[in-house]
Short mmCIF file of C-alpha atoms in Angstrom, two decimals:
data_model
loop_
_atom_site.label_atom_id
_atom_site.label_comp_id
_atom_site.label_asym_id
_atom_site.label_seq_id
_atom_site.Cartn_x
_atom_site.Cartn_y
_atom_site.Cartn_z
CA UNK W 128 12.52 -12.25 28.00
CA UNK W 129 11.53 -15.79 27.15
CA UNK W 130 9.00 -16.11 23.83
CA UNK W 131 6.11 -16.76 25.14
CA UNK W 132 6.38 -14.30 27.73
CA UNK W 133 7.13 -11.59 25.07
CA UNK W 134 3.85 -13.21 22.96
CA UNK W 135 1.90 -12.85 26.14
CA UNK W 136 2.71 -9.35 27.38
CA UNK W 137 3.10 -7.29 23.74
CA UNK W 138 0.56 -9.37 21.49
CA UNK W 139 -1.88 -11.62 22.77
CA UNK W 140 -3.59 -8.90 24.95
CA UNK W 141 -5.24 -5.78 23.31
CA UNK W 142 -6.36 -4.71 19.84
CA UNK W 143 -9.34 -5.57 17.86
CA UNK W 144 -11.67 -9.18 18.91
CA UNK W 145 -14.05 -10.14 16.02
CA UNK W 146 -16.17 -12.96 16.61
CA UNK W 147 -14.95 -14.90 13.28
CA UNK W 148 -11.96 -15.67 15.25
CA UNK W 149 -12.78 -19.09 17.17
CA UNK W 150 -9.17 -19.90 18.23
CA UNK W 151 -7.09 -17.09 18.48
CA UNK W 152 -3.13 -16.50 19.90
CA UNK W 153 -2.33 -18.96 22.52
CA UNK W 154 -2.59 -22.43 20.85
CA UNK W 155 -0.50 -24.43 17.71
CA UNK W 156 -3.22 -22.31 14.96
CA UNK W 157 -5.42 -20.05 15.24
CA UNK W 158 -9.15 -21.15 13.84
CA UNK W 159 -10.99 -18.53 12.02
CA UNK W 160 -14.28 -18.77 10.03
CA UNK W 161 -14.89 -17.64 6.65
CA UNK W 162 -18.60 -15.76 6.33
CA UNK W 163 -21.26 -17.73 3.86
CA UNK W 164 -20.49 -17.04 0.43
CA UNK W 165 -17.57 -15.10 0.47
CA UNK W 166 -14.17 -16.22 -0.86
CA UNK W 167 -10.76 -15.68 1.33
CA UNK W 168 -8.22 -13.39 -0.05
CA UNK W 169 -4.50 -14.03 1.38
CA UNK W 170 -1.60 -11.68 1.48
CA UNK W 171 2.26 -11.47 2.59
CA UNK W 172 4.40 -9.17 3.07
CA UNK W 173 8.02 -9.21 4.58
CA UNK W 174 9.65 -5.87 5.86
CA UNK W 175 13.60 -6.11 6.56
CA UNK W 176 15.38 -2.90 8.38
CA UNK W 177 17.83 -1.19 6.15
CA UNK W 178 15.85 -2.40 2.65
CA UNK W 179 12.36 -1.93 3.54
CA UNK W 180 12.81 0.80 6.09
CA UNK W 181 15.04 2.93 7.72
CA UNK W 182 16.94 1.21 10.85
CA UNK W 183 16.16 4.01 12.67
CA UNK W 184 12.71 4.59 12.45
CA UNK W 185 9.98 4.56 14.79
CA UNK W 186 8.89 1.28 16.11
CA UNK W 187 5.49 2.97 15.88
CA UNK W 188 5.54 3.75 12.11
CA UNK W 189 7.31 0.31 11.84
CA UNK W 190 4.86 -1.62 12.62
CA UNK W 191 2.11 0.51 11.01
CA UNK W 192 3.29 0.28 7.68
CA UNK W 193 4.00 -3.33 8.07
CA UNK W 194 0.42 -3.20 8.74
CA UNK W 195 -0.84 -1.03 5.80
CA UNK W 196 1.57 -3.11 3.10
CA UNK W 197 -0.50 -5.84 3.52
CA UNK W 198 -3.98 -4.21 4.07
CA UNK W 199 -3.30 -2.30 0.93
CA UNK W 200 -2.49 -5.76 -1.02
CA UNK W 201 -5.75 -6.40 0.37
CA UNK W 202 -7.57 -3.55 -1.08
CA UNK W 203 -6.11 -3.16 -4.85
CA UNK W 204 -7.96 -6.66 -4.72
CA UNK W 205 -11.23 -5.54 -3.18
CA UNK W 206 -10.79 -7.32 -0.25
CA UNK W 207 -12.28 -6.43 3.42
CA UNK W 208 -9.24 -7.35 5.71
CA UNK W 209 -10.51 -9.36 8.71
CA UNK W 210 -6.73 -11.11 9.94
CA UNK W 211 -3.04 -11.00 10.35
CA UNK W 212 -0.76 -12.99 11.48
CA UNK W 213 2.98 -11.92 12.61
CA UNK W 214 6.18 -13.34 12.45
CA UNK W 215 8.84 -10.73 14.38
CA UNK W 216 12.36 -11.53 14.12
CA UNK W 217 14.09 -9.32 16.45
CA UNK W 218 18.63 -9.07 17.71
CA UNK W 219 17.37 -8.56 21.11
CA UNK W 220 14.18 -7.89 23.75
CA UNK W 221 14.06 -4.46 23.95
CA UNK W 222 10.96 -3.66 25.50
CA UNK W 223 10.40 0.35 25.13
CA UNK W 224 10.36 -0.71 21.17
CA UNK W 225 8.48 -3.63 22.18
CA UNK W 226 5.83 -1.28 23.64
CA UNK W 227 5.82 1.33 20.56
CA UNK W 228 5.82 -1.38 17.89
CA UNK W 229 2.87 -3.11 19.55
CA UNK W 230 1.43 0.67 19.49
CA UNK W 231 1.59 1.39 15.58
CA UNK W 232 0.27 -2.91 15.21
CA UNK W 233 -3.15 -2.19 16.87
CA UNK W 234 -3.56 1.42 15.47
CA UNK W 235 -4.24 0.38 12.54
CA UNK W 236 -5.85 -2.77 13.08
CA UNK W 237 -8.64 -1.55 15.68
CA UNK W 238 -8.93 1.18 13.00
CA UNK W 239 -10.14 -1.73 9.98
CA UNK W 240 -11.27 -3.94 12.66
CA UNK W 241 -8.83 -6.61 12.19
CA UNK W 242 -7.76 -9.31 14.26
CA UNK W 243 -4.16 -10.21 15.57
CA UNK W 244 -4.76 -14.10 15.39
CA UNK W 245 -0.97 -15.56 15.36
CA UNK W 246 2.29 -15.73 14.46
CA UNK W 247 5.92 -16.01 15.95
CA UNK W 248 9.06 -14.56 17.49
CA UNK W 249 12.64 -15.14 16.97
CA UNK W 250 15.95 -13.68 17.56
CA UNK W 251 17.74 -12.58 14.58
CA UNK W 252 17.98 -9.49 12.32
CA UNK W 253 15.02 -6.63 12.16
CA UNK W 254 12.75 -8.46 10.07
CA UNK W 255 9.03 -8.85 10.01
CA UNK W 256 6.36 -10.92 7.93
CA UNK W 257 2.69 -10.39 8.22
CA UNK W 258 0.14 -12.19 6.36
CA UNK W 259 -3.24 -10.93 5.68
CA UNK W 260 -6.63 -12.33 4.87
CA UNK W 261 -9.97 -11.17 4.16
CA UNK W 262 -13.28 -11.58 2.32
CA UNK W 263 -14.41 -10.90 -1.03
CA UNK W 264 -17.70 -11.72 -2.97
CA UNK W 265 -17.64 -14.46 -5.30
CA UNK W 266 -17.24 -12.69 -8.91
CA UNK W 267 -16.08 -9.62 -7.11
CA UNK W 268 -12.23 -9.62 -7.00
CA UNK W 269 -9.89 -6.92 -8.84
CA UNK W 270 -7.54 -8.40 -11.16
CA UNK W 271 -4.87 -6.56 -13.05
CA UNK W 272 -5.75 -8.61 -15.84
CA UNK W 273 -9.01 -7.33 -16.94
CA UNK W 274 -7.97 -3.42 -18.39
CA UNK W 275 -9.27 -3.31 -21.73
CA UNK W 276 -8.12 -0.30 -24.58
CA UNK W 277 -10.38 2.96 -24.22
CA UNK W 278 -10.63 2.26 -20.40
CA UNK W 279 -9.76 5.32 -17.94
CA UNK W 280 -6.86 5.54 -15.40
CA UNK W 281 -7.25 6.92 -12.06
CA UNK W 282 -5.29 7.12 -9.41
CA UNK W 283 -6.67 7.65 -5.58
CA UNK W 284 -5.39 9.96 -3.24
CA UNK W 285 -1.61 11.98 -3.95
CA UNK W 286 1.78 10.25 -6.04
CA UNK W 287 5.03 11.06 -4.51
CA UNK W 288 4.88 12.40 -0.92
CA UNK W 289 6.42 9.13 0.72
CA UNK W 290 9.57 9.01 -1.64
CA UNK W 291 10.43 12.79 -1.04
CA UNK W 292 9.63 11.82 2.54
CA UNK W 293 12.16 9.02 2.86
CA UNK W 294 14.97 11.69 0.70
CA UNK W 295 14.34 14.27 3.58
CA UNK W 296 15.10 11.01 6.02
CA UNK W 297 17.98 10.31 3.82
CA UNK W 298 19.24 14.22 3.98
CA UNK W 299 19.20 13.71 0.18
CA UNK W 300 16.70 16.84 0.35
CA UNK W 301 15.93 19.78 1.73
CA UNK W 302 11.93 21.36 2.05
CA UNK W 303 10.55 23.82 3.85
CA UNK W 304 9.62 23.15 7.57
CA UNK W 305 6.54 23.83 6.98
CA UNK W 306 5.84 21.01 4.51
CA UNK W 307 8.54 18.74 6.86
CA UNK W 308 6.10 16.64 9.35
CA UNK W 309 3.52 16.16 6.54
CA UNK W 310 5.86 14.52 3.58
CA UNK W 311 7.88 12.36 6.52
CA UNK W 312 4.73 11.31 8.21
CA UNK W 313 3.46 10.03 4.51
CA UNK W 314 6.39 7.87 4.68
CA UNK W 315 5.89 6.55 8.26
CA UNK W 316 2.63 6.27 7.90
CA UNK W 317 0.62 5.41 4.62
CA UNK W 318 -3.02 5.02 4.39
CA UNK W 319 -4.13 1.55 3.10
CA UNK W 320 -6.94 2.68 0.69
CA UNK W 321 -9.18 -0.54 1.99
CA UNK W 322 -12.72 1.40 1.96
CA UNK W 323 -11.76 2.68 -2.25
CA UNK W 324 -10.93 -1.12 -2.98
CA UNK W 325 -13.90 -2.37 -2.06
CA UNK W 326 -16.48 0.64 -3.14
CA UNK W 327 -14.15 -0.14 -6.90
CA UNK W 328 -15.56 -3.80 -6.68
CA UNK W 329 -18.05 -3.52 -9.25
CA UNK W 330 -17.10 -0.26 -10.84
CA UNK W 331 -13.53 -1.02 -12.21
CA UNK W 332 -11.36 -3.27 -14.29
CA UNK W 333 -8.67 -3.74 -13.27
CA UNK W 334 -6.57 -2.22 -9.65
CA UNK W 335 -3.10 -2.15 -8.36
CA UNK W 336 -1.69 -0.30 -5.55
CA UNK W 337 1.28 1.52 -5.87
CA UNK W 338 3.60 -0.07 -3.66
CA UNK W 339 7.26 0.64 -6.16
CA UNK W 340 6.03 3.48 -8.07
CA UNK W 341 3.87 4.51 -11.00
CA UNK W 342 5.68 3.34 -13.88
CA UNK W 343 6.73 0.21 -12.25
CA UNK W 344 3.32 -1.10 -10.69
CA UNK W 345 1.17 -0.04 -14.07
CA UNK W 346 3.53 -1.69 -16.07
CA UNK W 347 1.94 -4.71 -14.27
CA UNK W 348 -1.23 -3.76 -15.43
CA UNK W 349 -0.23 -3.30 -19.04
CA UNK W 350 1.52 -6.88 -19.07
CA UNK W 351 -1.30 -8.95 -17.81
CA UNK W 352 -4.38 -7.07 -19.40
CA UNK W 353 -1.73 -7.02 -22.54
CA UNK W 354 -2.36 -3.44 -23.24
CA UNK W 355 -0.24 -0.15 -23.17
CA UNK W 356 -1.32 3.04 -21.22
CA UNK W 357 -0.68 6.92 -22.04
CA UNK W 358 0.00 8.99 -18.99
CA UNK W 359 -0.73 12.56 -18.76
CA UNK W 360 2.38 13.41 -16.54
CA UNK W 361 0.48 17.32 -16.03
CA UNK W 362 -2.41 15.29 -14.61
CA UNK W 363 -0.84 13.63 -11.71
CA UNK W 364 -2.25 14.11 -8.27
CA UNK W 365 0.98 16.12 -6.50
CA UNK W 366 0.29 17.38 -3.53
CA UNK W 367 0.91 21.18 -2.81
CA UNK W 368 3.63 20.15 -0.31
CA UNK W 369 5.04 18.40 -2.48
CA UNK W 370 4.83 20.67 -5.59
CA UNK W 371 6.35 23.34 -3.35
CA UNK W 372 9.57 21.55 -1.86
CA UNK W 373 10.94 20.55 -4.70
CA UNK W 374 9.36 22.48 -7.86
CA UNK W 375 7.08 20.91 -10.99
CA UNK W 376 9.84 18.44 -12.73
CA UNK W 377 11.13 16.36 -9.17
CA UNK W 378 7.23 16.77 -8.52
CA UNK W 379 6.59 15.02 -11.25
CA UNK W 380 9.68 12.65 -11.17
CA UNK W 381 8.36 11.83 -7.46
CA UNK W 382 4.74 11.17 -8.49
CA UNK W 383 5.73 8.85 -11.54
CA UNK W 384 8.79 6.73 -9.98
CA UNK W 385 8.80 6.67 -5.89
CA UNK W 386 7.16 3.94 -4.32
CA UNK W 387 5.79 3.12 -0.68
CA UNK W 388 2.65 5.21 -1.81
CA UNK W 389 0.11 2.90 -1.27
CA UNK W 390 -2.79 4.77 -3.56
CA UNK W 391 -4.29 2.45 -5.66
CA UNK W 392 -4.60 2.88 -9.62
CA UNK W 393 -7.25 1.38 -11.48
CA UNK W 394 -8.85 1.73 -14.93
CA UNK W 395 -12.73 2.22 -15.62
CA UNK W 396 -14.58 2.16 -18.98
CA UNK W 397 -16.64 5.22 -20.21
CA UNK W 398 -19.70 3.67 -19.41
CA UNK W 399 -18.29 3.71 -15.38
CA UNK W 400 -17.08 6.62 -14.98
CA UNK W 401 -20.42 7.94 -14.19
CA UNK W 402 -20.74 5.48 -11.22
CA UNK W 403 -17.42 6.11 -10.20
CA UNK W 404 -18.15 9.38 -8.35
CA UNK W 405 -20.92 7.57 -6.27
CA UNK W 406 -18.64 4.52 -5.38
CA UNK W 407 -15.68 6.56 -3.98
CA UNK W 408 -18.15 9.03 -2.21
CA UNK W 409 -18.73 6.96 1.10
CA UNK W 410 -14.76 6.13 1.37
CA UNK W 411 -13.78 9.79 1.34
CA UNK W 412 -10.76 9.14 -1.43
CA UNK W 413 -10.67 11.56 -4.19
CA UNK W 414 -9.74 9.87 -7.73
CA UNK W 415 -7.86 11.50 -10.13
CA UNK W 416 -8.06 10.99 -14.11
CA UNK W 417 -4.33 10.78 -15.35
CA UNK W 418 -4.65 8.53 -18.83
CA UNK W 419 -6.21 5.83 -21.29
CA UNK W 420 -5.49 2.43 -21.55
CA UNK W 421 -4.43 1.91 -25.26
CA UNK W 422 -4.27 -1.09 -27.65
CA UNK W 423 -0.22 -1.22 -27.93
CA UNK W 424 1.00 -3.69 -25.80
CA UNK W 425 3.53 -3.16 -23.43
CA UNK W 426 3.73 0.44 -24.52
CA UNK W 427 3.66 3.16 -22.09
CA UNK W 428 3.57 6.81 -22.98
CA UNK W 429 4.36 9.54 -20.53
CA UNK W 430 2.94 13.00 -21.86
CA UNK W 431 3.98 16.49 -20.64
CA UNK W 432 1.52 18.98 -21.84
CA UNK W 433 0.80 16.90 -25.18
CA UNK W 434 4.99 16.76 -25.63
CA UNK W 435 6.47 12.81 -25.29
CA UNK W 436 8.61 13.44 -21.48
CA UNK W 437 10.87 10.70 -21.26
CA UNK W 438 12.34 8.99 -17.54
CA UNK W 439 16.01 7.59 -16.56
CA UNK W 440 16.35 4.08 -18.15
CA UNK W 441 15.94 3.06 -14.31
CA UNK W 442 12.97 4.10 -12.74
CA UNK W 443 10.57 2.56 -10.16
CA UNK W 444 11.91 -0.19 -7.24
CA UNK W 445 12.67 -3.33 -8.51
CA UNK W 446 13.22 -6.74 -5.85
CA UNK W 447 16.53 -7.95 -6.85
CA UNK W 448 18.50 -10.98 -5.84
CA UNK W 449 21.74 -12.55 -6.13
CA UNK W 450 22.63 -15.06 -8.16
CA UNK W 451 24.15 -17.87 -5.79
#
């Protein structure tokens, strides 16, 4: 199948049509407009088979995370996701995959009523790059830069579920059946927390999602708000499937060091954390208080029940690269 006939019959029909798009697929750009007095927030991701996911996964789940990556880049900045543009690099045409992977795309796009505007095909290795843009308020953007000592840290949602997903993928692990579907499908399928990131907008500091674990995307925080953190390990949001496949300590190892999550963590000073109730209400995400932002820079302390619990030297995903 020729590009353009691929373009034509998976991706420039169907899914969402919002009425900021002027010039959409089917021409050199696309031509969008940006709504008075907002400011554009822009986002890119690039998933590669074997690194970023399984080679064997769904098409469907695929593209959906591919999807929810950048929606939830989006979000830990406040943003309300309007576009995406794709760039599919594929070995061959197969169109059942094709079909599915075009499936998962407009799921979750109808879903945040975003809009397919662009992109391109190629023929190479499983590889795909999406970048997204939306709208934020002048004034209004999350930062990680902006956590200040004494402020709270939450974290939305449940820690851990998608890494213990991908280990049952892996056959590293074993769970019950009955917690099976659930801790796989949190792997396929994350939930970009778009509706929390923008009901945080004027209630929190500072936001991150949690895209290569705990540890490793707070430690973000901590170096540009130049602050340290104490974690309540106890306090983590684990979910009961989780909790119950592989016991309290992997629970816990899960929740603080597995990434592909895609909750968002974000601090709030005492004087928010009565608003912060009312913001999340209307986006259905339940927050969970699991530590302080403290005045030590760089200095993050994990705490089991009040006793210092310490992690492998390694822990978290890292993006490496080779020296050439």
């Amino acid at each position: 199948m020729k590009e353009f006939d691929l373009i034509k019959r998976y991706f420039a029909q169907g899914g969402h049509t919002r009425k900021d798009v002027l010039v959409g697929i089917g021409d050199d750009c696309a031509v969008t407009k940006v709504p008075e007095n907002q400011h554009l927030a822009v986002t890119t991701d690039t998933l590669i088979a074997g690194v970023h996911f399984l080679t064997d996964a769904p098409a469907r789940s695929v593209a959906y995370k591919a999807v929810a990556v950048n929606l939830s880049d989006l979000a830990a900045m406040g943003a309300e996701p309007a576009w995406i543009s794709l760039s599919l690099s594929l070995p061959h045409c197969d169109e059942a995959w094709l079909e599915e992977f075009a499936r998962g795309l407009y799921e979750l796009t109808e879903y945040y009523s975003v809009q397919l505007i662009g992109g391109d095909t190629v023929a190479g290795p499983m590889a795909m790059t999406i970048t997204a843009q939306g709208f934020i308020p002048p004034n209004n953007e999350l930062r990680r830069s902006r956590a200040k000592p004494g402020d709270w840290i939450y974290a939305t949602g449940c820690l851990g579920d998608a890494g213990a997903g991908l280990d049952i993928l892996k056959n590293t692990i074993t769970v019950p059946a009955r917690h099976r579907d659930y801790l796989v499908n949190r792997h396929y399928f994350p939930t970009p927390r778009v509706m929390a990131g923008t009901a945080l907008r004027r209630t929190a500091n500072a936001c991150i999602d949690v895209s290569d674990g705990l540890v490793s995307d707070l430690k973000h925080i901590l170096t540009a708000s130049n602050c340290g953190a104490t974690i309540h390990v106890d306090r983590l949001p684990v979910s009961p499937a989780l909790f119950e496949s592989v016991g309290a300590q992997a629970a816990y190892r899960y929740a603080l060091t597995a990434g592909d999550d895609y909750e968002l963590i974000f601090t709030v000073n005492e004087e928010q954390r009565g608003n912060l109730e009312t913001s999340l209400a209307n986006a259905n995400v339940k927050a969970t208080c699991i530590g302080q932002i403290t005045g030590h820079a760089g200095q993050l302390d994990l705490r089991l029940y009040d006793e210092r619990y310490s992690l492998p030297e390694k822990a978290g995903y890292e993006h490496q690269f080779d020296h050439g």
